[in-house]
CSV table of C-alpha atoms in Angstrom, one decimal:
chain,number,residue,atom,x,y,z
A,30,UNK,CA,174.5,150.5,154.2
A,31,UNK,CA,171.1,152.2,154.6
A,32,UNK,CA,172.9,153.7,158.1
A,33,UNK,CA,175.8,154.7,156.7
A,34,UNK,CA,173.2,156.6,153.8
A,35,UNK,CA,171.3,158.4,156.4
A,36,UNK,CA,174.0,159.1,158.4
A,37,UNK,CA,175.9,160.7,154.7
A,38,UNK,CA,172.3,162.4,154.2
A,39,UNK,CA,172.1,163.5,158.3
A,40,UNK,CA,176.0,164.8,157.8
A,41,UNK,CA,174.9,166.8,154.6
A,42,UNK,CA,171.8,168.2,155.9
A,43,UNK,CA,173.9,169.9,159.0
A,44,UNK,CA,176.9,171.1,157.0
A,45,UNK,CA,174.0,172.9,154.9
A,46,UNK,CA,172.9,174.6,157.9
A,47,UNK,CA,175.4,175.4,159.7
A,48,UNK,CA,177.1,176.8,156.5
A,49,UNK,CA,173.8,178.9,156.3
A,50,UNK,CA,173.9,180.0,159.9
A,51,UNK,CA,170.0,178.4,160.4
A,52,UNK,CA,171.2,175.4,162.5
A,53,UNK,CA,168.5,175.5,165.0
A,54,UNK,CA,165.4,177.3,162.8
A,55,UNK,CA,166.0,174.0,160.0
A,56,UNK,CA,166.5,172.1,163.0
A,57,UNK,CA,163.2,173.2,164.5
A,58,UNK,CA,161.5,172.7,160.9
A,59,UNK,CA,162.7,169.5,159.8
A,60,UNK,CA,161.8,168.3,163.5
A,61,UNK,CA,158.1,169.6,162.6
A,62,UNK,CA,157.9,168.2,159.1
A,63,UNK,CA,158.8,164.9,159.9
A,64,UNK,CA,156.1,164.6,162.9
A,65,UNK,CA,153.8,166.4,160.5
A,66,UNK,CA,155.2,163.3,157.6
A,67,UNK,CA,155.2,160.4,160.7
A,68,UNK,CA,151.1,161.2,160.7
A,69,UNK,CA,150.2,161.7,157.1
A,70,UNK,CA,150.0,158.2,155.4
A,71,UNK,CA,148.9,159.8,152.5
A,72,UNK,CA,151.7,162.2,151.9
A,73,UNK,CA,154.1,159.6,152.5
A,74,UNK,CA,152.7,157.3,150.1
A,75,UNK,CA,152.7,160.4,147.5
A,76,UNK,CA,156.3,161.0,148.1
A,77,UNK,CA,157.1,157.2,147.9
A,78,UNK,CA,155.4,156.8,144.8
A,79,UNK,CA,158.2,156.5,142.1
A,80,UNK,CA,155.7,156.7,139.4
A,81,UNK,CA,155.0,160.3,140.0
A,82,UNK,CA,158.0,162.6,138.5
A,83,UNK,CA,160.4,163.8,140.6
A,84,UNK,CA,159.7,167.7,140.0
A,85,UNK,CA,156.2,166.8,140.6
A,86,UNK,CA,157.2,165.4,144.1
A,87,UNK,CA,159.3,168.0,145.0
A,88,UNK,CA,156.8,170.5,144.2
A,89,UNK,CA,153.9,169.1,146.8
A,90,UNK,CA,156.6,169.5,149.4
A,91,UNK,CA,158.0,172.9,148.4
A,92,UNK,CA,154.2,174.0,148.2
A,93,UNK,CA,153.7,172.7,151.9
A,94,UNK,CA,156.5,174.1,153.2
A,95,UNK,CA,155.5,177.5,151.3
A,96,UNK,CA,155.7,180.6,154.2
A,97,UNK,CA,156.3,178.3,156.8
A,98,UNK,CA,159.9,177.6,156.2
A,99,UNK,CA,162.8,178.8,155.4
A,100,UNK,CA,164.2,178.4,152.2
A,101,UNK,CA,166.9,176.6,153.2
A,102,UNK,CA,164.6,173.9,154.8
A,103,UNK,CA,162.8,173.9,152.2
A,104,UNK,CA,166.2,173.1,149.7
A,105,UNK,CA,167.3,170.7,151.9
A,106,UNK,CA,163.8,168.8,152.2
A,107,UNK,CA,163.5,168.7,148.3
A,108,UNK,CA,166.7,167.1,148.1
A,109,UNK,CA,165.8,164.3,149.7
A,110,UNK,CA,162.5,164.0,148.1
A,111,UNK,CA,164.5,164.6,144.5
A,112,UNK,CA,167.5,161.2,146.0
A,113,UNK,CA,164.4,158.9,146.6
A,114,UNK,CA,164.9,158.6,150.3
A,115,UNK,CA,161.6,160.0,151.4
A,116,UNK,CA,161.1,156.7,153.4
A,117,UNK,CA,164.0,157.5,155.3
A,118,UNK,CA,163.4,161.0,155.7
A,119,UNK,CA,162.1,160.4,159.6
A,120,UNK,CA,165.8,158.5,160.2
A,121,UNK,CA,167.7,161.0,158.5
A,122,UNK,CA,166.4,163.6,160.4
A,123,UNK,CA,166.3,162.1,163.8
A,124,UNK,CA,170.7,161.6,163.0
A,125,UNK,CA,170.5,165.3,162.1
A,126,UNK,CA,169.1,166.3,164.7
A,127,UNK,CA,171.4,164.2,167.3
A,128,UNK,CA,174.3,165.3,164.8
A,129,UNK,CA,173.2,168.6,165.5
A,130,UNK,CA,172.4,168.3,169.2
A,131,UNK,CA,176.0,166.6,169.7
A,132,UNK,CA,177.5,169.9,167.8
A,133,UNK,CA,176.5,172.0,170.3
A,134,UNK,CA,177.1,168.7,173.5
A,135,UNK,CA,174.0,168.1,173.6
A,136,UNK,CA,171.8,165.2,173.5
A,137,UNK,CA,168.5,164.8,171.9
A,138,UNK,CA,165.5,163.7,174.5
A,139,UNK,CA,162.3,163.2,172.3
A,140,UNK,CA,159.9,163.5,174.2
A,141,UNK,CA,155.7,162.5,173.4
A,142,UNK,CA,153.1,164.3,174.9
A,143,UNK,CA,149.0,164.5,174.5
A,144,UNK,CA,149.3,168.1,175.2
A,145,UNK,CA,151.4,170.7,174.6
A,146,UNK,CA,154.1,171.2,177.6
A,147,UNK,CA,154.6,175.2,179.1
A,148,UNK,CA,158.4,176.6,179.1
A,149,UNK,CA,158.6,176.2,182.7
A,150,UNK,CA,157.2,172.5,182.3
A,151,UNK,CA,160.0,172.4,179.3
A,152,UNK,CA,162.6,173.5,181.7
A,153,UNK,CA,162.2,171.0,184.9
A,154,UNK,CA,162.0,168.2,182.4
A,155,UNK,CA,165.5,169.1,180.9
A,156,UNK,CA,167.0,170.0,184.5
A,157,UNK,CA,165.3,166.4,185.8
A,158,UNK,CA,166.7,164.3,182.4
A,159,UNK,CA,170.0,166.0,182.6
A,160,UNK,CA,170.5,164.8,186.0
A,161,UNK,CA,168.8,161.5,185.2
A,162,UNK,CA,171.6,160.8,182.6
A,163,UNK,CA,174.0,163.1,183.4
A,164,UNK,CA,174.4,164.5,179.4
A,165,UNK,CA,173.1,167.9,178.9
A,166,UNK,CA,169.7,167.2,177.4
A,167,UNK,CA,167.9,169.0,174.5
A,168,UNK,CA,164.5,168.3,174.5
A,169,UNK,CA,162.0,167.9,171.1
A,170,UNK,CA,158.2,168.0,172.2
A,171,UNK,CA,155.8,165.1,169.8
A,172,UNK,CA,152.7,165.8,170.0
A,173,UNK,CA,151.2,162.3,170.3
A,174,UNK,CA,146.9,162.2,171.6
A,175,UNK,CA,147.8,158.4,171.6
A,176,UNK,CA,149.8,158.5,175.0
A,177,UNK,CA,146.5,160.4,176.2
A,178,UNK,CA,148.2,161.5,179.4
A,179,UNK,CA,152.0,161.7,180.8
A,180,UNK,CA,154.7,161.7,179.0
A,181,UNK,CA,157.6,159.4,177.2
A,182,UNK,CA,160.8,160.1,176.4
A,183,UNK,CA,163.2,158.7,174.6
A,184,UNK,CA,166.8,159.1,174.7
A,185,UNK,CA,169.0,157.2,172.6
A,186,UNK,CA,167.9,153.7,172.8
A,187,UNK,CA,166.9,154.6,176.2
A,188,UNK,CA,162.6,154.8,177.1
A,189,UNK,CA,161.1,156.3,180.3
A,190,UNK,CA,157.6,155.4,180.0
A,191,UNK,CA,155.3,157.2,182.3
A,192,UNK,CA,151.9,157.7,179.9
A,193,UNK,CA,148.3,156.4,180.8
A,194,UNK,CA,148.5,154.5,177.2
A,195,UNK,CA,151.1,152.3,179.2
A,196,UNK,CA,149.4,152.6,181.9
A,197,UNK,CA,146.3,151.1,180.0
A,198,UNK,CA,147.9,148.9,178.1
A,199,UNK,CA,149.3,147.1,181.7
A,200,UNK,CA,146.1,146.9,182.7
A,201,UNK,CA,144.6,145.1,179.8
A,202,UNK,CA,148.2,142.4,180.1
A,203,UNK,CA,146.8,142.0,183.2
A,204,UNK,CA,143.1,141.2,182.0
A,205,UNK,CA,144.4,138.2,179.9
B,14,UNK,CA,148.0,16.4,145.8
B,15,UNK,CA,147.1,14.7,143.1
B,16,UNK,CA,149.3,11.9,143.1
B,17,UNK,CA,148.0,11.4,146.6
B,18,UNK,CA,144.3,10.9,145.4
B,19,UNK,CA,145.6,8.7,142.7
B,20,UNK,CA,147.3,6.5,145.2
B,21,UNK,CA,144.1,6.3,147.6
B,22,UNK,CA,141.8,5.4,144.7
B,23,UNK,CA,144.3,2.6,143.6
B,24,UNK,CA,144.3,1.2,146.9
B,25,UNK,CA,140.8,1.1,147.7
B,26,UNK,CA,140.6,-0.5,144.7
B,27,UNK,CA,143.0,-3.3,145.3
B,28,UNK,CA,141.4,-4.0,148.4
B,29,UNK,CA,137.7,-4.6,146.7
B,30,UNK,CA,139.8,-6.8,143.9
B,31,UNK,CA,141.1,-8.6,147.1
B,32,UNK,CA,137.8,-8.7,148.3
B,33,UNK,CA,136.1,-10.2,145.4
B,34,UNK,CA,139.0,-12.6,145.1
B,35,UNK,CA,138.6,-14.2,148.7
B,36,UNK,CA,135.1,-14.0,148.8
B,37,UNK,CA,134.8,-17.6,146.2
B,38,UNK,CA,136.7,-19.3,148.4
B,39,UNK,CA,134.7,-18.6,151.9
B,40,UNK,CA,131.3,-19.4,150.4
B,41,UNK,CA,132.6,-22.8,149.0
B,42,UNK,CA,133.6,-23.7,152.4
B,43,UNK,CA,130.2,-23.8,153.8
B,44,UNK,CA,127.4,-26.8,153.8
B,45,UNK,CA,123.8,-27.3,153.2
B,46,UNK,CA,121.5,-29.1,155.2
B,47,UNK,CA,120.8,-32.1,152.4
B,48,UNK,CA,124.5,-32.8,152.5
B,49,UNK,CA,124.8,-32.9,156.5
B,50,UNK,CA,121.7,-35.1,156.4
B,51,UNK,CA,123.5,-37.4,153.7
B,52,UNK,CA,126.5,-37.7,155.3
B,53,UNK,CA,125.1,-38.1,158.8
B,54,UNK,CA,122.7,-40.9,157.2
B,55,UNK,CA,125.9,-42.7,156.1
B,56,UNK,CA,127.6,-42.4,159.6
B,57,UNK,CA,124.2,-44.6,160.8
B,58,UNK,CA,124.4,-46.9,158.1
B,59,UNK,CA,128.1,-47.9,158.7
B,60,UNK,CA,127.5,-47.9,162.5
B,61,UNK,CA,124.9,-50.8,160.8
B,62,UNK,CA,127.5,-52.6,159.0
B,63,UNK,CA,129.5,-53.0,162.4
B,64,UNK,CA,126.6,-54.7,163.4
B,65,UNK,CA,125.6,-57.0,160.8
B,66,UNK,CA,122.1,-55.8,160.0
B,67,UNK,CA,121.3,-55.1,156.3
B,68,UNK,CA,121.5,-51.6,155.5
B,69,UNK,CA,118.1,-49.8,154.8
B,70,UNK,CA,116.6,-52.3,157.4
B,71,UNK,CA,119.5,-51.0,159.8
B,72,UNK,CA,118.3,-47.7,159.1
B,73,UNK,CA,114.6,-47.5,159.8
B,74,UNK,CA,115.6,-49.7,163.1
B,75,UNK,CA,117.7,-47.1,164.2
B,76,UNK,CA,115.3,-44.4,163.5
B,77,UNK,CA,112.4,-46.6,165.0
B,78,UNK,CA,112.4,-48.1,167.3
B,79,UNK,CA,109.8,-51.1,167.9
B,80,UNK,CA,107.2,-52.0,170.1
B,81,UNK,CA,108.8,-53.5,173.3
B,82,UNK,CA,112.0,-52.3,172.9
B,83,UNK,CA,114.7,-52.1,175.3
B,84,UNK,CA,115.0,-48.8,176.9
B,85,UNK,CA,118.9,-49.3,175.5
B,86,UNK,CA,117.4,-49.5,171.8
B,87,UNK,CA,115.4,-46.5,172.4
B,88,UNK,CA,118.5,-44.3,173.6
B,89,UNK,CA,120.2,-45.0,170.0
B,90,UNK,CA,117.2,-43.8,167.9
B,91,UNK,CA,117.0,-40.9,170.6
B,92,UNK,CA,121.0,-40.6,169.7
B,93,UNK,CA,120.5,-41.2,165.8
B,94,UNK,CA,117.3,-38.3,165.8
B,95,UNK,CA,120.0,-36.2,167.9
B,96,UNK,CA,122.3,-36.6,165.1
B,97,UNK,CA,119.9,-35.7,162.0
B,98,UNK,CA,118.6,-32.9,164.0
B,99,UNK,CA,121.8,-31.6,164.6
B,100,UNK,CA,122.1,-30.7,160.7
B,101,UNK,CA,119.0,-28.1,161.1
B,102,UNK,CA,121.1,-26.1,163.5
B,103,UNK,CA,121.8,-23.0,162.6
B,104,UNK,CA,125.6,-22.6,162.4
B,105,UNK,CA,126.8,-19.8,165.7
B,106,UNK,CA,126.0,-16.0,165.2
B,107,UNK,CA,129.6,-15.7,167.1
B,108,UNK,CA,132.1,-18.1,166.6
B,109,UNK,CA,133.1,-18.5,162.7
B,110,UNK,CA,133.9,-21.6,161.0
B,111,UNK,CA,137.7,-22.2,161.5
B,112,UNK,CA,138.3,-22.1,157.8
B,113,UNK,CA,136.4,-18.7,157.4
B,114,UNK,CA,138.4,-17.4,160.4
B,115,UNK,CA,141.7,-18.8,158.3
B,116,UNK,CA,140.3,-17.2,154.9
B,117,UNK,CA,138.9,-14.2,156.7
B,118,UNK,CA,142.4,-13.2,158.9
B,119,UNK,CA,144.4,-14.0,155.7
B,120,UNK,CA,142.8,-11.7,153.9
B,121,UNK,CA,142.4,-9.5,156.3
B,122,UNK,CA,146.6,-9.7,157.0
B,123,UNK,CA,146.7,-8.9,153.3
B,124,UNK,CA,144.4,-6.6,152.9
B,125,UNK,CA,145.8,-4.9,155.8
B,126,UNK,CA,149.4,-5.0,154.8
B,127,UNK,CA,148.5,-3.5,152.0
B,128,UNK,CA,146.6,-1.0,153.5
B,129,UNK,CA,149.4,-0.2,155.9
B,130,UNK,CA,151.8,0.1,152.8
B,131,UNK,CA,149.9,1.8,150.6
B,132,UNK,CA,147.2,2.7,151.8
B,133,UNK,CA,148.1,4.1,155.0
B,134,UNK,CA,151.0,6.3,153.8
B,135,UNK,CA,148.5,7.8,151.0
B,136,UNK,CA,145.9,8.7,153.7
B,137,UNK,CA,148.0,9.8,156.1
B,138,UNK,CA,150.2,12.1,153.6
B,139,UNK,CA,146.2,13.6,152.3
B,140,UNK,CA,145.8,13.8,156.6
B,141,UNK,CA,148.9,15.6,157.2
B,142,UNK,CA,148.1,17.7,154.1
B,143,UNK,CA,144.9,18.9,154.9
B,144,UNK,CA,146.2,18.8,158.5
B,145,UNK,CA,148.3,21.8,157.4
B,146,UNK,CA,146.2,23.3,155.0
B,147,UNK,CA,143.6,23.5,158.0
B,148,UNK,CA,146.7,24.6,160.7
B,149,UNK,CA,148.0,27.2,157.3
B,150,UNK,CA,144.4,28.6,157.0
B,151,UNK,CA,143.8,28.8,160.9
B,152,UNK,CA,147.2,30.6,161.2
B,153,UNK,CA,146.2,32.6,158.2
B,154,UNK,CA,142.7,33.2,159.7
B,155,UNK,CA,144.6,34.1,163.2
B,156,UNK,CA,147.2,36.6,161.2
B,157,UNK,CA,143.8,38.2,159.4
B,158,UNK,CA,142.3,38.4,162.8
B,159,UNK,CA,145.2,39.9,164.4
B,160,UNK,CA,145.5,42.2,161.3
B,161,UNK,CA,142.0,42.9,161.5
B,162,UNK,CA,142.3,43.9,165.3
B,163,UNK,CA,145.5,45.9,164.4
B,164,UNK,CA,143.8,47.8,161.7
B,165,UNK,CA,140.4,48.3,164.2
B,166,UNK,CA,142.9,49.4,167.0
B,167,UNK,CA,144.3,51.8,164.2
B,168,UNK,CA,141.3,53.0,163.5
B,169,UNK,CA,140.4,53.5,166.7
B,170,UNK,CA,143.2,55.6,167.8
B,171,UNK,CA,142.8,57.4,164.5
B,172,UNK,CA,139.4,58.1,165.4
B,173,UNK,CA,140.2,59.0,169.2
B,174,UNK,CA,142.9,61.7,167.6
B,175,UNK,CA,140.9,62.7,165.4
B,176,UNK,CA,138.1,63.4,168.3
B,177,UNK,CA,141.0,64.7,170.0
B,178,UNK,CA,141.6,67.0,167.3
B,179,UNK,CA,138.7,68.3,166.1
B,180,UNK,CA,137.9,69.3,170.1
B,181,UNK,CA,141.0,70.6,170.5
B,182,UNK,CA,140.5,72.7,167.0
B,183,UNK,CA,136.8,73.7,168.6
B,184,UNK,CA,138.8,75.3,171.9
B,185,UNK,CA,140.8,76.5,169.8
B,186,UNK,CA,138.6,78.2,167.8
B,187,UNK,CA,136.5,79.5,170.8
B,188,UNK,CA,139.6,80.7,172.6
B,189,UNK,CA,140.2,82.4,169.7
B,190,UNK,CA,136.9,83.7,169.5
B,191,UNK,CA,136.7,85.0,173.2
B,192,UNK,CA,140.2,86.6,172.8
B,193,UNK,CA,138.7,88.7,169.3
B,194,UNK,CA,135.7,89.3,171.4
B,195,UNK,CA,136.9,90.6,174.2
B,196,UNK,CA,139.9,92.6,172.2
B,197,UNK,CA,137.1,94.2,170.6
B,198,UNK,CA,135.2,95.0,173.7
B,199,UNK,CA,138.7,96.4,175.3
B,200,UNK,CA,139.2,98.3,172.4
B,201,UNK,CA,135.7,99.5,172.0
B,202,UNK,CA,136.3,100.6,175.7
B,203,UNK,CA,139.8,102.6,175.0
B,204,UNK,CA,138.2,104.2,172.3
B,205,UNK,CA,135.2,105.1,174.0
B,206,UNK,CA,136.9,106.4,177.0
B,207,UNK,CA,139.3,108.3,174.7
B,208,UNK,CA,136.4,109.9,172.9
B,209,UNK,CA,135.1,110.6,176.2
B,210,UNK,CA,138.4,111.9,177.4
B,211,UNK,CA,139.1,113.6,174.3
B,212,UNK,CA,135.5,115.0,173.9
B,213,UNK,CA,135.7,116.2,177.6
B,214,UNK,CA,139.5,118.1,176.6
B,215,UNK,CA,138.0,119.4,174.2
B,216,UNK,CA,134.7,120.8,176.1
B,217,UNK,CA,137.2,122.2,178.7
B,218,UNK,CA,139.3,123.8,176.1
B,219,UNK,CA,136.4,125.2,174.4
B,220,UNK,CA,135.6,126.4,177.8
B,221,UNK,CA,138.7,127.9,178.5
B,222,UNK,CA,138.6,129.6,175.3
B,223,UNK,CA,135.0,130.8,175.7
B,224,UNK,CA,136.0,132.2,179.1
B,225,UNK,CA,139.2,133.7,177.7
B,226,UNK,CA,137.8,135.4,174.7
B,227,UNK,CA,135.0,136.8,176.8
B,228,UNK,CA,137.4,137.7,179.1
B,229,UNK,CA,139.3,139.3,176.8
B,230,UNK,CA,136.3,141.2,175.4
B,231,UNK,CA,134.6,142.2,178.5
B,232,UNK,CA,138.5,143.6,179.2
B,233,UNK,CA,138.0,145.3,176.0
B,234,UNK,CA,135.3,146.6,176.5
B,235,UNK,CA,135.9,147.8,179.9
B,236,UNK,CA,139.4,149.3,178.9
B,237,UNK,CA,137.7,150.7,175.7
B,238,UNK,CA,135.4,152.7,178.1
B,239,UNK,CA,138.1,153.5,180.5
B,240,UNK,CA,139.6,154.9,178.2
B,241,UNK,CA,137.0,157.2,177.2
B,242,UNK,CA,136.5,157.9,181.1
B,243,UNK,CA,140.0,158.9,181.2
B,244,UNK,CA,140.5,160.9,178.3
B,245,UNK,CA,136.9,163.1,179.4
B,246,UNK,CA,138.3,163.4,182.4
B,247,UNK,CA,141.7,164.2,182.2
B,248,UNK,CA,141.4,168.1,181.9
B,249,UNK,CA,144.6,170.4,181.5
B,250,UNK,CA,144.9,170.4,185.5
B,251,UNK,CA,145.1,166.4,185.7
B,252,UNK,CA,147.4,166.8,182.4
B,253,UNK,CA,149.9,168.9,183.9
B,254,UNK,CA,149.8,167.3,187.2
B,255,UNK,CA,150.8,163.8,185.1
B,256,UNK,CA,153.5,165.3,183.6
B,257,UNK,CA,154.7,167.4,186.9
B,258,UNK,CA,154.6,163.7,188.8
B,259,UNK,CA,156.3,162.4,185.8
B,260,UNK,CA,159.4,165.0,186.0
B,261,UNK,CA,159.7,164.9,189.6
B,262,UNK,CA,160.0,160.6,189.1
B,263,UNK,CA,162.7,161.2,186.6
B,264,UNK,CA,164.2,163.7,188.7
B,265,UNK,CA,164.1,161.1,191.8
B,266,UNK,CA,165.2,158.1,189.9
């Protein structure tokens, strides 16, 4: 039920933007507003909070997203604040994004990082997953200071674990 | 029982009537010395007659005799003295007069018959009565006796059980006593040893649990500063050497 919701939500979000022509800059912004959401208890809580009015809601998010969206990002993210399904709104965008990924063939690699990855970094990591799964990858850099160092990657219900957090956290199984 | 005694004491005294009855008779029979005298007097004064000499003459001659007598004179006055002296003899201490031996053994035949009819019968029935009152009370007294010994045997084996018993209760009751005593002791042992057991588990699991926790800290600890030693020293060169070992593994696997 909740599935079949976000995927309605994901499907609704894309037709929006393609119809717009701003696939890939909504794409690119939704992807950064829902990390930027994913690490903000407090503004998830705010959005959450069904005593505050709807317009009130939708106007902390339009005045976050002020000059660093688009307009239609910003439309799109106020409509799912206005339907109440700000808890989801991580889910719905993740189904967007593969939705969106799958409209061009392409399939959606997050992938977490303590630092920021170069282009030429980007590159060799979408040439090695691609030929790890044979699908042409697309790949969405998380900043995440938790892994510390290395990298993880998700595809799909697929992980490739290769941070010093797991590396740590091995180490500390074996301590016990 | 009665009629018995009444039958004695009639007899007895029909034998003392008989008694009395005879007894007249006997003493009649016998004489007295004046009479002997007499009578032996007249036996020398006839013995005169025969031979013509007057009579009192005849008398003192015969019991005299003279001077110059014939020795044949002097025999009969010897003879004559004989006969008047004979009448101060006592009569024999042995042999009765015939007639008392007559008057005596008749009344003794009667007596006797009567005895044996009456008296006899009477005696023997109160004999043979008493006879078995004795033999009744002896067997009586031997039946008491016997009871007696019956009831002291009784006794005595009621006693011996009882002995029996109460020594037999006392075992018992020690038996009894030992097994409570040493339940109590084995008991006392198990639960001691399972104290001890359990107190010892529970030592060693404290233990284990002191050792793990500590473990677990000291891990903590030593992670936590890892950590720290990692993050400080993983600079951008050591960053992007992670992630360039990282691609080329997923490019190899």
């Amino acid at each position: 039920m909740a599935d079949n919701a976000v995927a309605g939500y994901a499907d609704a979000l894309f037709a929006v933007a393609e119809a717009n022509g701003v696939l890939l800059t909504v794409e690119d912004e939704l992807f950064r507003f829902s990390q930027a959401l994913n690490s903000d208890e407090n503004l998830q809580a705010t959005l959450d909070d069904s005593s505050l009015p709807v317009d009130r809601r939708q106007q902390i998010v339009e005045d976050l997203l002020e000059g660093s969206a688009c307009p239609t990002t910003k439309a799109l993210v106020s409509m799912v604040v206005a339907s109440g399904r700000s808890s989801r709104f991580s889910s719905i965008v993740d189904a967007f994004i593969e939705r969106s990924a799958s409209s061009r063939n392409k399939t959606v690699a997050t992938v977490r990082s303590a630092v920021e990855l170069d282009d030429s970094q980007k590159d060799k990591l979408v040439t090695a997953l691609s030929g790890a799964t044979n699908k042409d990858v697309e790949v969405k850099v998380v900043i995440d200071p938790s892994v510390i160092g290395g990298l993880i990657t998700e595809i799909g219900d697929d992980i490739i674990d290769g941070s010093v957090r797991r590396r740590l956290n091995q180490l500390r199984e074996n301590f016990r | 029982m009665r009629r018995k005694g009444i039958r004695i004491s009639f007899s007895l005294l029909f034998a003392m009537a008989g008694l009395l009855f005879f007894a007249g008779p006997v003493s009649a029979s016998g004489e007295s010395i004046g009479s002997c005298v007499v009578e032996k007097l007249e036996h020398i004064m006839e013995d005169g007659h025969h031979d013509g000499h007057a009579d009192v003459e005849h008398l003192f001659h015969s019991l005299h005799a003279k001077e110059g007598a014939t020795e044949e004179e002097q025999k009969a006055v010897k003879k004559n003295e004989d006969k008047l002296e004979s009448c101060l003899e006592a009569p024999s201490p042995i042999i009765p007069e015939l007639s008392e031996v007559i008057w005596g053994g008749g009344a003794f035949l009667i007596l006797f018959v009567v005895m044996v009819k009456k008296g006899f019968p009477a005696v023997k029935a109160a004999m043979d009565a008493r006879a078995d009152k004795i033999r009744d009370d002896l067997d009586a007294a031997e039946k008491a006796k016997t009871d007696a010994q019956s009831v002291h045997a009784d006794y005595e084996a009621r006693l011996a059980d009882a002995k029996n018993e109460a020594s037999r209760l006392i075992d018992e009751a020690r038996g009894a006593a030992d097994q409570v005593r040493s339940d109590l002791v084995a008991k006392a042992e198990t639960d001691v040893s399972e104290m001890k057991s359990r107190a010892a588990s529970e030592i060693e699991a404290s233990r284990q649990q002191a050792i793990a926790d500590l473990r677990a800290e000291v891990a903590g600890i030593a992670l936590g500063a890892a950590e720290k030693v990692v993050q400080s020293s993983l600079d951008d060169d050591a960053q992007r050497r992670l992630v360039d070992q990282y691609i080329d593994e997923v490019a190899g696997s």
